[in-house]
Amino acid sequence: MRNGVTIGQAAAFVGVTVKTVRHYHKLGLVKEPERDSSGYRRYGSADLLRLVQVRTLAAAGVPLAEIGPLLDADAALFAAALADVERQLTERIEELTARRDTLHRLADGDRALLPDRAVALLGRMPGLGFPADEVAATREGWVLARALVPEGFDDYLTHVEHALDDTRFVALIKRGVEAAAWEPDDPRIAELATDFADHFLANPEQLKIVTGLQARTEAATRYKLIALHGEEEGSAAAQGVGLVETKLRAAGVRIPRPDSH
């Protein structure tokens, strides 16, 4: 250990190979120490510090060509450069964390397609009395909505969360589920549509469940795909949706028409 450590010991201390240390020397990143009387190059604390600095910056993604000027800069520039490297590392960590989370979500089909808030809402629905078929249809509709209007989906979920706390709204939705089995000319469809429209008009926040997504886009076809997802044209459910929209339009609510552009 006289007057320092050997290149092998220095490499082991820093966590690199001897070949890497020699490469740093070749690039001028670390000066080769003088040989001692026995002909060995001995690395002192200053040499080890420089090696650690080069190794750390290289591992952080700083190109080797930039490390020399960076280490030789004045204290202020060096501190600013380190802050920038730290910012880049933080971004990489966040990206890798997001990738890891995505991998975990792949084990659950719902979580791979929908955010946790949506999955939690789907999990609430059976406890509120919704049948499995309706939960599955809701899931499909939400996946479609998120794909077509991603920028409005988070706000949409907020409106749904609040609406599911309203027992009157939940009761209306359940009636709507039952109405799917009715004949298209059943007079109860018009009555139910009126109840829906009146409820939405009396509860503007819940009305945003209808208007929120379509307000983010001028494409009426997108709204139609979401609103009528899973419903056959001419079915009782489609008839009911159409009547609700007609009543809301008559009240001044902006809802795209299927034939508009």
mmCIF file of C-alpha atoms in Angstrom:
data_model
loop_
_atom_site.group_PDB
_atom_site.id
_atom_site.type_symbol
_atom_site.label_atom_id
_atom_site.label_comp_id
_atom_site.label_asym_id
_atom_site.label_seq_id
_atom_site.Cartn_x
_atom_site.Cartn_y
_atom_site.Cartn_z
ATOM 1 C CA MET A 1 0.000 0.000 0.000
ATOM 2 C CA ARG A 2 3.110 2.257 -0.042
ATOM 3 C CA ASN A 3 2.140 5.612 -1.584
ATOM 4 C CA GLY A 4 -1.165 4.264 -2.949
ATOM 5 C CA VAL A 5 -2.775 1.210 -4.547
ATOM 6 C CA THR A 6 -2.066 -0.678 -7.756
ATOM 7 C CA ILE A 7 -4.147 -0.314 -10.892
ATOM 8 C CA GLY A 8 -5.881 -3.609 -10.135
ATOM 9 C CA GLN A 9 -6.766 -2.477 -6.642
ATOM 10 C CA ALA A 10 -7.912 0.902 -7.957
ATOM 11 C CA ALA A 11 -10.136 -0.762 -10.567
ATOM 12 C CA ALA A 12 -11.693 -3.046 -7.937
ATOM 13 C CA PHE A 13 -12.297 -0.073 -5.630
ATOM 14 C CA VAL A 14 -14.098 1.867 -8.359
ATOM 15 C CA GLY A 15 -15.986 -1.153 -9.691
ATOM 16 C CA VAL A 16 -14.541 -1.331 -13.202
ATOM 17 C CA THR A 17 -11.987 -3.460 -14.989
ATOM 18 C CA VAL A 18 -8.305 -2.676 -15.375
ATOM 19 C CA LYS A 19 -8.972 -2.353 -19.103
ATOM 20 C CA THR A 20 -11.541 0.370 -18.385
ATOM 21 C CA VAL A 21 -9.091 2.282 -16.192
ATOM 22 C CA ARG A 22 -6.530 2.154 -18.975
ATOM 23 C CA HIS A 23 -9.179 3.345 -21.415
ATOM 24 C CA TYR A 24 -9.828 6.344 -19.151
ATOM 25 C CA HIS A 25 -6.102 7.039 -19.206
ATOM 26 C CA LYS A 26 -6.012 6.793 -23.001
ATOM 27 C CA LEU A 27 -8.868 9.301 -23.316
ATOM 28 C CA GLY A 28 -7.160 11.686 -20.915
ATOM 29 C CA LEU A 29 -9.976 11.481 -18.388
ATOM 30 C CA VAL A 30 -7.656 10.332 -15.618
ATOM 31 C CA LYS A 31 -3.923 11.068 -15.557
ATOM 32 C CA GLU A 32 -1.636 8.091 -15.126
ATOM 33 C CA PRO A 33 0.142 8.322 -11.769
ATOM 34 C CA GLU A 34 3.917 8.244 -11.634
ATOM 35 C CA ARG A 35 5.645 4.883 -11.137
ATOM 36 C CA ASP A 36 7.204 4.148 -7.781
ATOM 37 C CA SER A 37 10.704 2.802 -7.245
ATOM 38 C CA SER A 38 9.468 -0.715 -7.968
ATOM 39 C CA GLY A 39 8.070 0.336 -11.343
ATOM 40 C CA TYR A 40 4.389 0.207 -10.293
ATOM 41 C CA ARG A 41 1.921 3.022 -10.805
ATOM 42 C CA ARG A 42 0.348 3.862 -7.477
ATOM 43 C CA TYR A 43 -3.083 5.485 -7.214
ATOM 44 C CA GLY A 44 -3.566 7.898 -4.342
ATOM 45 C CA SER A 45 -6.825 9.323 -2.968
ATOM 46 C CA ALA A 46 -6.946 12.100 -5.592
ATOM 47 C CA ASP A 47 -6.580 9.549 -8.388
ATOM 48 C CA LEU A 48 -9.273 7.350 -6.873
ATOM 49 C CA LEU A 49 -11.625 10.311 -6.543
ATOM 50 C CA ARG A 50 -11.125 11.177 -10.204
ATOM 51 C CA LEU A 51 -11.779 7.556 -11.186
ATOM 52 C CA VAL A 52 -14.955 7.488 -9.078
ATOM 53 C CA GLN A 53 -16.138 10.747 -10.664
ATOM 54 C CA VAL A 54 -15.550 9.468 -14.200
ATOM 55 C CA ARG A 55 -17.146 6.113 -13.459
ATOM 56 C CA THR A 56 -20.207 7.700 -11.807
ATOM 57 C CA LEU A 57 -20.808 10.190 -14.607
ATOM 58 C CA ALA A 58 -20.343 7.512 -17.280
ATOM 59 C CA ALA A 59 -22.798 5.227 -15.481
ATOM 60 C CA ALA A 60 -25.257 8.121 -15.325
ATOM 61 C CA GLY A 61 -25.196 8.321 -19.100
ATOM 62 C CA VAL A 62 -22.819 11.236 -19.624
ATOM 63 C CA PRO A 63 -20.813 10.613 -22.836
ATOM 64 C CA LEU A 64 -17.118 10.039 -22.146
ATOM 65 C CA ALA A 65 -16.219 12.895 -24.491
ATOM 66 C CA GLU A 66 -18.107 15.313 -22.220
ATOM 67 C CA ILE A 67 -16.804 14.062 -18.884
ATOM 68 C CA GLY A 68 -13.323 15.620 -19.098
ATOM 69 C CA PRO A 69 -14.509 19.202 -19.726
ATOM 70 C CA LEU A 70 -17.213 18.718 -17.120
ATOM 71 C CA LEU A 71 -14.787 17.670 -14.393
ATOM 72 C CA ASP A 72 -12.379 20.439 -15.318
ATOM 73 C CA ALA A 73 -15.057 23.160 -15.220
ATOM 74 C CA ASP A 74 -15.351 25.623 -12.364
ATOM 75 C CA ALA A 75 -17.495 24.772 -9.346
ATOM 76 C CA ALA A 76 -20.616 26.614 -10.535
ATOM 77 C CA LEU A 77 -20.634 25.010 -13.989
ATOM 78 C CA PHE A 78 -19.906 21.610 -12.485
ATOM 79 C CA ALA A 79 -22.818 21.949 -10.018
ATOM 80 C CA ALA A 80 -25.167 23.032 -12.828
ATOM 81 C CA ALA A 81 -24.067 20.106 -14.965
ATOM 82 C CA LEU A 82 -24.624 17.667 -12.104
ATOM 83 C CA ALA A 83 -28.126 19.080 -11.598
ATOM 84 C CA ASP A 84 -28.867 18.494 -15.284
ATOM 85 C CA VAL A 85 -27.580 14.920 -15.085
ATOM 86 C CA GLU A 86 -29.738 14.366 -12.000
ATOM 87 C CA ARG A 87 -32.794 15.676 -13.871
ATOM 88 C CA GLN A 88 -32.142 13.297 -16.760
ATOM 89 C CA LEU A 89 -31.703 10.380 -14.347
ATOM 90 C CA THR A 90 -34.982 11.254 -12.651
ATOM 91 C CA GLU A 91 -36.746 11.226 -16.015
ATOM 92 C CA ARG A 92 -35.226 7.833 -16.824
ATOM 93 C CA ILE A 93 -36.273 6.470 -13.434
ATOM 94 C CA GLU A 94 -39.830 7.696 -13.978
ATOM 95 C CA GLU A 95 -39.898 6.139 -17.447
ATOM 96 C CA LEU A 96 -38.582 2.809 -16.156
ATOM 97 C CA THR A 97 -41.036 2.881 -13.258
ATOM 98 C CA ALA A 98 -43.879 3.461 -15.713
ATOM 99 C CA ARG A 99 -42.681 0.527 -17.824
ATOM 100 C CA ARG A 100 -42.503 -1.693 -14.743
ATOM 101 C CA ASP A 101 -46.014 -0.676 -13.718
ATOM 102 C CA THR A 102 -47.253 -1.450 -17.230
ATOM 103 C CA LEU A 103 -45.753 -4.923 -16.984
ATOM 104 C CA HIS A 104 -47.587 -5.490 -13.706
ATOM 105 C CA ARG A 105 -50.828 -4.302 -15.273
ATOM 106 C CA LEU A 106 -50.552 -6.859 -18.065
ATOM 107 C CA ALA A 107 -51.431 -9.589 -15.567
ATOM 108 C CA ASP A 108 -54.904 -8.019 -15.247
ATOM 109 C CA GLY A 109 -56.710 -7.416 -18.534
ATOM 110 C CA ASP A 110 -58.796 -4.554 -17.119
ATOM 111 C CA ARG A 111 -55.784 -2.747 -15.634
ATOM 112 C CA ALA A 112 -53.899 -3.103 -18.912
ATOM 113 C CA LEU A 113 -56.598 -1.114 -20.701
ATOM 114 C CA LEU A 114 -58.063 1.169 -18.050
ATOM 115 C CA PRO A 115 -56.667 3.328 -15.216
ATOM 116 C CA ASP A 116 -57.018 2.138 -11.640
ATOM 117 C CA ARG A 117 -59.908 4.556 -11.017
ATOM 118 C CA ALA A 118 -61.954 2.962 -13.778
ATOM 119 C CA VAL A 119 -61.167 -0.558 -12.557
ATOM 120 C CA ALA A 120 -62.246 0.452 -9.046
ATOM 121 C CA LEU A 121 -65.540 1.813 -10.391
ATOM 122 C CA LEU A 122 -66.187 -1.404 -12.297
ATOM 123 C CA GLY A 123 -65.517 -3.254 -9.056
ATOM 124 C CA ARG A 124 -68.188 -1.173 -7.297
ATOM 125 C CA MET A 125 -70.916 -1.900 -9.809
ATOM 126 C CA PRO A 126 -71.805 -5.473 -8.746
ATOM 127 C CA GLY A 127 -72.234 -4.266 -5.175
ATOM 128 C CA LEU A 128 -74.685 -1.643 -6.432
ATOM 129 C CA GLY A 129 -76.784 -4.353 -8.036
ATOM 130 C CA PHE A 130 -75.570 -4.238 -11.635
ATOM 131 C CA PRO A 131 -75.482 -7.619 -13.394
ATOM 132 C CA ALA A 132 -72.245 -9.003 -14.796
ATOM 133 C CA ASP A 133 -73.345 -8.367 -18.388
ATOM 134 C CA GLU A 134 -73.844 -4.679 -17.681
ATOM 135 C CA VAL A 135 -70.471 -4.390 -15.951
ATOM 136 C CA ALA A 136 -68.827 -6.046 -18.968
ATOM 137 C CA ALA A 137 -70.649 -3.715 -21.382
ATOM 138 C CA THR A 138 -69.616 -0.708 -19.312
ATOM 139 C CA ARG A 139 -66.012 -1.884 -19.380
ATOM 140 C CA GLU A 140 -66.077 -2.196 -23.172
ATOM 141 C CA GLY A 141 -67.635 1.241 -23.521
ATOM 142 C CA TRP A 142 -65.023 2.814 -21.262
ATOM 143 C CA VAL A 143 -62.165 1.217 -23.160
ATOM 144 C CA LEU A 144 -63.629 2.651 -26.360
ATOM 145 C CA ALA A 145 -64.149 6.063 -24.776
ATOM 146 C CA ARG A 146 -60.599 6.179 -23.461
ATOM 147 C CA ALA A 147 -59.225 5.248 -26.879
ATOM 148 C CA LEU A 148 -61.340 7.784 -28.783
ATOM 149 C CA VAL A 149 -61.286 10.728 -26.347
ATOM 150 C CA PRO A 150 -58.314 10.164 -24.005
ATOM 151 C CA GLU A 151 -58.031 13.823 -23.055
ATOM 152 C CA GLY A 152 -61.499 13.857 -21.494
ATOM 153 C CA PHE A 153 -61.607 10.429 -19.907
ATOM 154 C CA ASP A 154 -60.255 11.356 -16.476
ATOM 155 C CA ASP A 155 -62.879 14.079 -15.999
ATOM 156 C CA TYR A 156 -65.521 11.647 -17.228
ATOM 157 C CA LEU A 157 -64.555 9.163 -14.514
ATOM 158 C CA THR A 158 -64.874 11.894 -11.897
ATOM 159 C CA HIS A 159 -68.450 12.566 -12.996
ATOM 160 C CA VAL A 160 -69.258 8.838 -12.929
ATOM 161 C CA GLU A 161 -67.754 8.469 -9.438
ATOM 162 C CA HIS A 162 -70.035 11.189 -8.096
ATOM 163 C CA ALA A 163 -73.068 9.874 -9.978
ATOM 164 C CA LEU A 164 -72.702 6.374 -8.531
ATOM 165 C CA ASP A 165 -73.075 7.922 -5.076
ATOM 166 C CA ASP A 166 -76.546 9.143 -6.094
ATOM 167 C CA THR A 167 -79.100 6.388 -5.411
ATOM 168 C CA ARG A 168 -81.613 8.020 -7.782
ATOM 169 C CA PHE A 169 -79.144 7.910 -10.655
ATOM 170 C CA VAL A 170 -78.199 4.298 -9.902
ATOM 171 C CA ALA A 171 -81.890 3.364 -9.885
ATOM 172 C CA LEU A 172 -82.361 5.028 -13.276
ATOM 173 C CA ILE A 173 -79.417 3.157 -14.757
ATOM 174 C CA LYS A 174 -80.809 -0.129 -13.441
ATOM 175 C CA ARG A 175 -84.118 0.644 -15.122
ATOM 176 C CA GLY A 176 -82.179 1.335 -18.294
ATOM 177 C CA VAL A 177 -80.534 -2.073 -18.012
ATOM 178 C CA GLU A 178 -83.950 -3.706 -17.659
ATOM 179 C CA ALA A 179 -85.225 -1.715 -20.639
ATOM 180 C CA ALA A 180 -82.721 -3.445 -22.905
ATOM 181 C CA ALA A 181 -85.026 -6.466 -22.863
ATOM 182 C CA TRP A 182 -88.127 -4.480 -23.803
ATOM 183 C CA GLU A 183 -89.651 -4.317 -27.260
ATOM 184 C CA PRO A 184 -88.651 -1.199 -29.253
ATOM 185 C CA ASP A 185 -92.252 0.078 -29.252
ATOM 186 C CA ASP A 186 -92.789 -0.394 -25.520
ATOM 187 C CA PRO A 187 -94.434 2.827 -24.183
ATOM 188 C CA ARG A 188 -92.305 2.607 -21.042
ATOM 189 C CA ILE A 189 -89.261 3.615 -23.117
ATOM 190 C CA ALA A 190 -90.586 7.157 -23.593
ATOM 191 C CA GLU A 191 -91.385 7.408 -19.887
ATOM 192 C CA LEU A 192 -87.921 6.238 -18.924
ATOM 193 C CA ALA A 193 -86.290 8.639 -21.425
ATOM 194 C CA THR A 194 -88.233 11.524 -19.874
ATOM 195 C CA ASP A 195 -87.099 10.509 -16.391
ATOM 196 C CA PHE A 196 -83.486 10.338 -17.576
ATOM 197 C CA ALA A 197 -83.632 13.729 -19.309
ATOM 198 C CA ASP A 198 -85.325 15.389 -16.317
ATOM 199 C CA HIS A 199 -82.732 13.924 -13.962
ATOM 200 C CA PHE A 200 -79.813 15.102 -16.080
ATOM 201 C CA LEU A 201 -81.262 18.598 -16.450
ATOM 202 C CA ALA A 202 -81.808 18.796 -12.680
ATOM 203 C CA ASN A 203 -78.256 17.588 -12.034
ATOM 204 C CA PRO A 204 -75.828 19.476 -14.317
ATOM 205 C CA GLU A 205 -72.768 17.656 -12.939
ATOM 206 C CA GLN A 206 -74.259 14.306 -13.919
ATOM 207 C CA LEU A 207 -75.267 15.716 -17.289
ATOM 208 C CA LYS A 208 -71.536 15.959 -17.988
ATOM 209 C CA ILE A 209 -71.514 12.159 -18.204
ATOM 210 C CA VAL A 210 -73.439 12.679 -21.450
ATOM 211 C CA THR A 211 -71.769 15.872 -22.667
ATOM 212 C CA GLY A 212 -68.262 15.660 -21.218
ATOM 213 C CA LEU A 213 -66.661 13.330 -23.736
ATOM 214 C CA GLN A 214 -68.331 14.734 -26.834
ATOM 215 C CA ALA A 215 -67.417 18.270 -25.759
ATOM 216 C CA ARG A 216 -63.751 17.401 -26.305
ATOM 217 C CA THR A 217 -64.188 16.642 -29.997
ATOM 218 C CA GLU A 218 -66.095 17.911 -32.991
ATOM 219 C CA ALA A 219 -66.326 14.415 -34.424
ATOM 220 C CA ALA A 220 -69.952 13.353 -33.933
ATOM 221 C CA THR A 221 -69.105 9.868 -35.071
ATOM 222 C CA ARG A 222 -66.883 9.427 -32.017
ATOM 223 C CA TYR A 223 -69.697 10.385 -29.701
ATOM 224 C CA LYS A 224 -72.105 8.024 -31.462
ATOM 225 C CA LEU A 225 -69.664 5.117 -31.169
ATOM 226 C CA ILE A 226 -69.368 5.689 -27.427
ATOM 227 C CA ALA A 227 -73.005 6.495 -26.653
ATOM 228 C CA LEU A 228 -74.445 3.561 -28.602
ATOM 229 C CA HIS A 229 -71.684 1.070 -27.960
ATOM 230 C CA GLY A 230 -73.059 -2.473 -27.879
ATOM 231 C CA GLU A 231 -76.586 -1.415 -28.791
ATOM 232 C CA GLU A 232 -78.224 -2.713 -31.951
ATOM 233 C CA GLU A 233 -79.784 -0.095 -34.189
ATOM 234 C CA GLY A 234 -83.518 0.024 -33.555
ATOM 235 C CA SER A 235 -83.282 -1.780 -30.210
ATOM 236 C CA ALA A 236 -85.124 -0.568 -27.132
ATOM 237 C CA ALA A 237 -81.849 0.715 -25.650
ATOM 238 C CA ALA A 238 -80.947 2.614 -28.829
ATOM 239 C CA GLN A 239 -84.463 4.038 -28.961
ATOM 240 C CA GLY A 240 -84.172 5.170 -25.369
ATOM 241 C CA VAL A 241 -80.795 6.842 -25.927
ATOM 242 C CA GLY A 242 -82.193 8.640 -28.960
ATOM 243 C CA LEU A 243 -85.217 9.928 -27.021
ATOM 244 C CA VAL A 244 -83.057 11.155 -24.143
ATOM 245 C CA GLU A 245 -80.798 13.016 -26.571
ATOM 246 C CA THR A 246 -83.799 14.558 -28.344
ATOM 247 C CA LYS A 247 -85.231 15.825 -25.065
ATOM 248 C CA LEU A 248 -81.858 17.228 -23.980
ATOM 249 C CA ARG A 249 -81.359 18.989 -27.315
ATOM 250 C CA ALA A 250 -84.825 20.505 -26.956
ATOM 251 C CA ALA A 251 -83.690 21.874 -23.607
ATOM 252 C CA GLY A 252 -80.657 23.502 -25.250
ATOM 253 C CA VAL A 253 -78.024 20.890 -24.440
ATOM 254 C CA ARG A 254 -75.467 20.483 -27.224
ATOM 255 C CA ILE A 255 -75.272 16.860 -28.339
ATOM 256 C CA PRO A 256 -73.949 15.852 -31.794
ATOM 257 C CA ARG A 257 -76.427 14.343 -34.195
ATOM 258 C CA PRO A 258 -75.463 11.037 -35.831
ATOM 259 C CA ASP A 259 -75.707 12.584 -39.297
ATOM 260 C CA SER A 260 -73.653 15.714 -38.457
ATOM 261 C CA HIS A 261 -69.998 16.245 -39.379
#
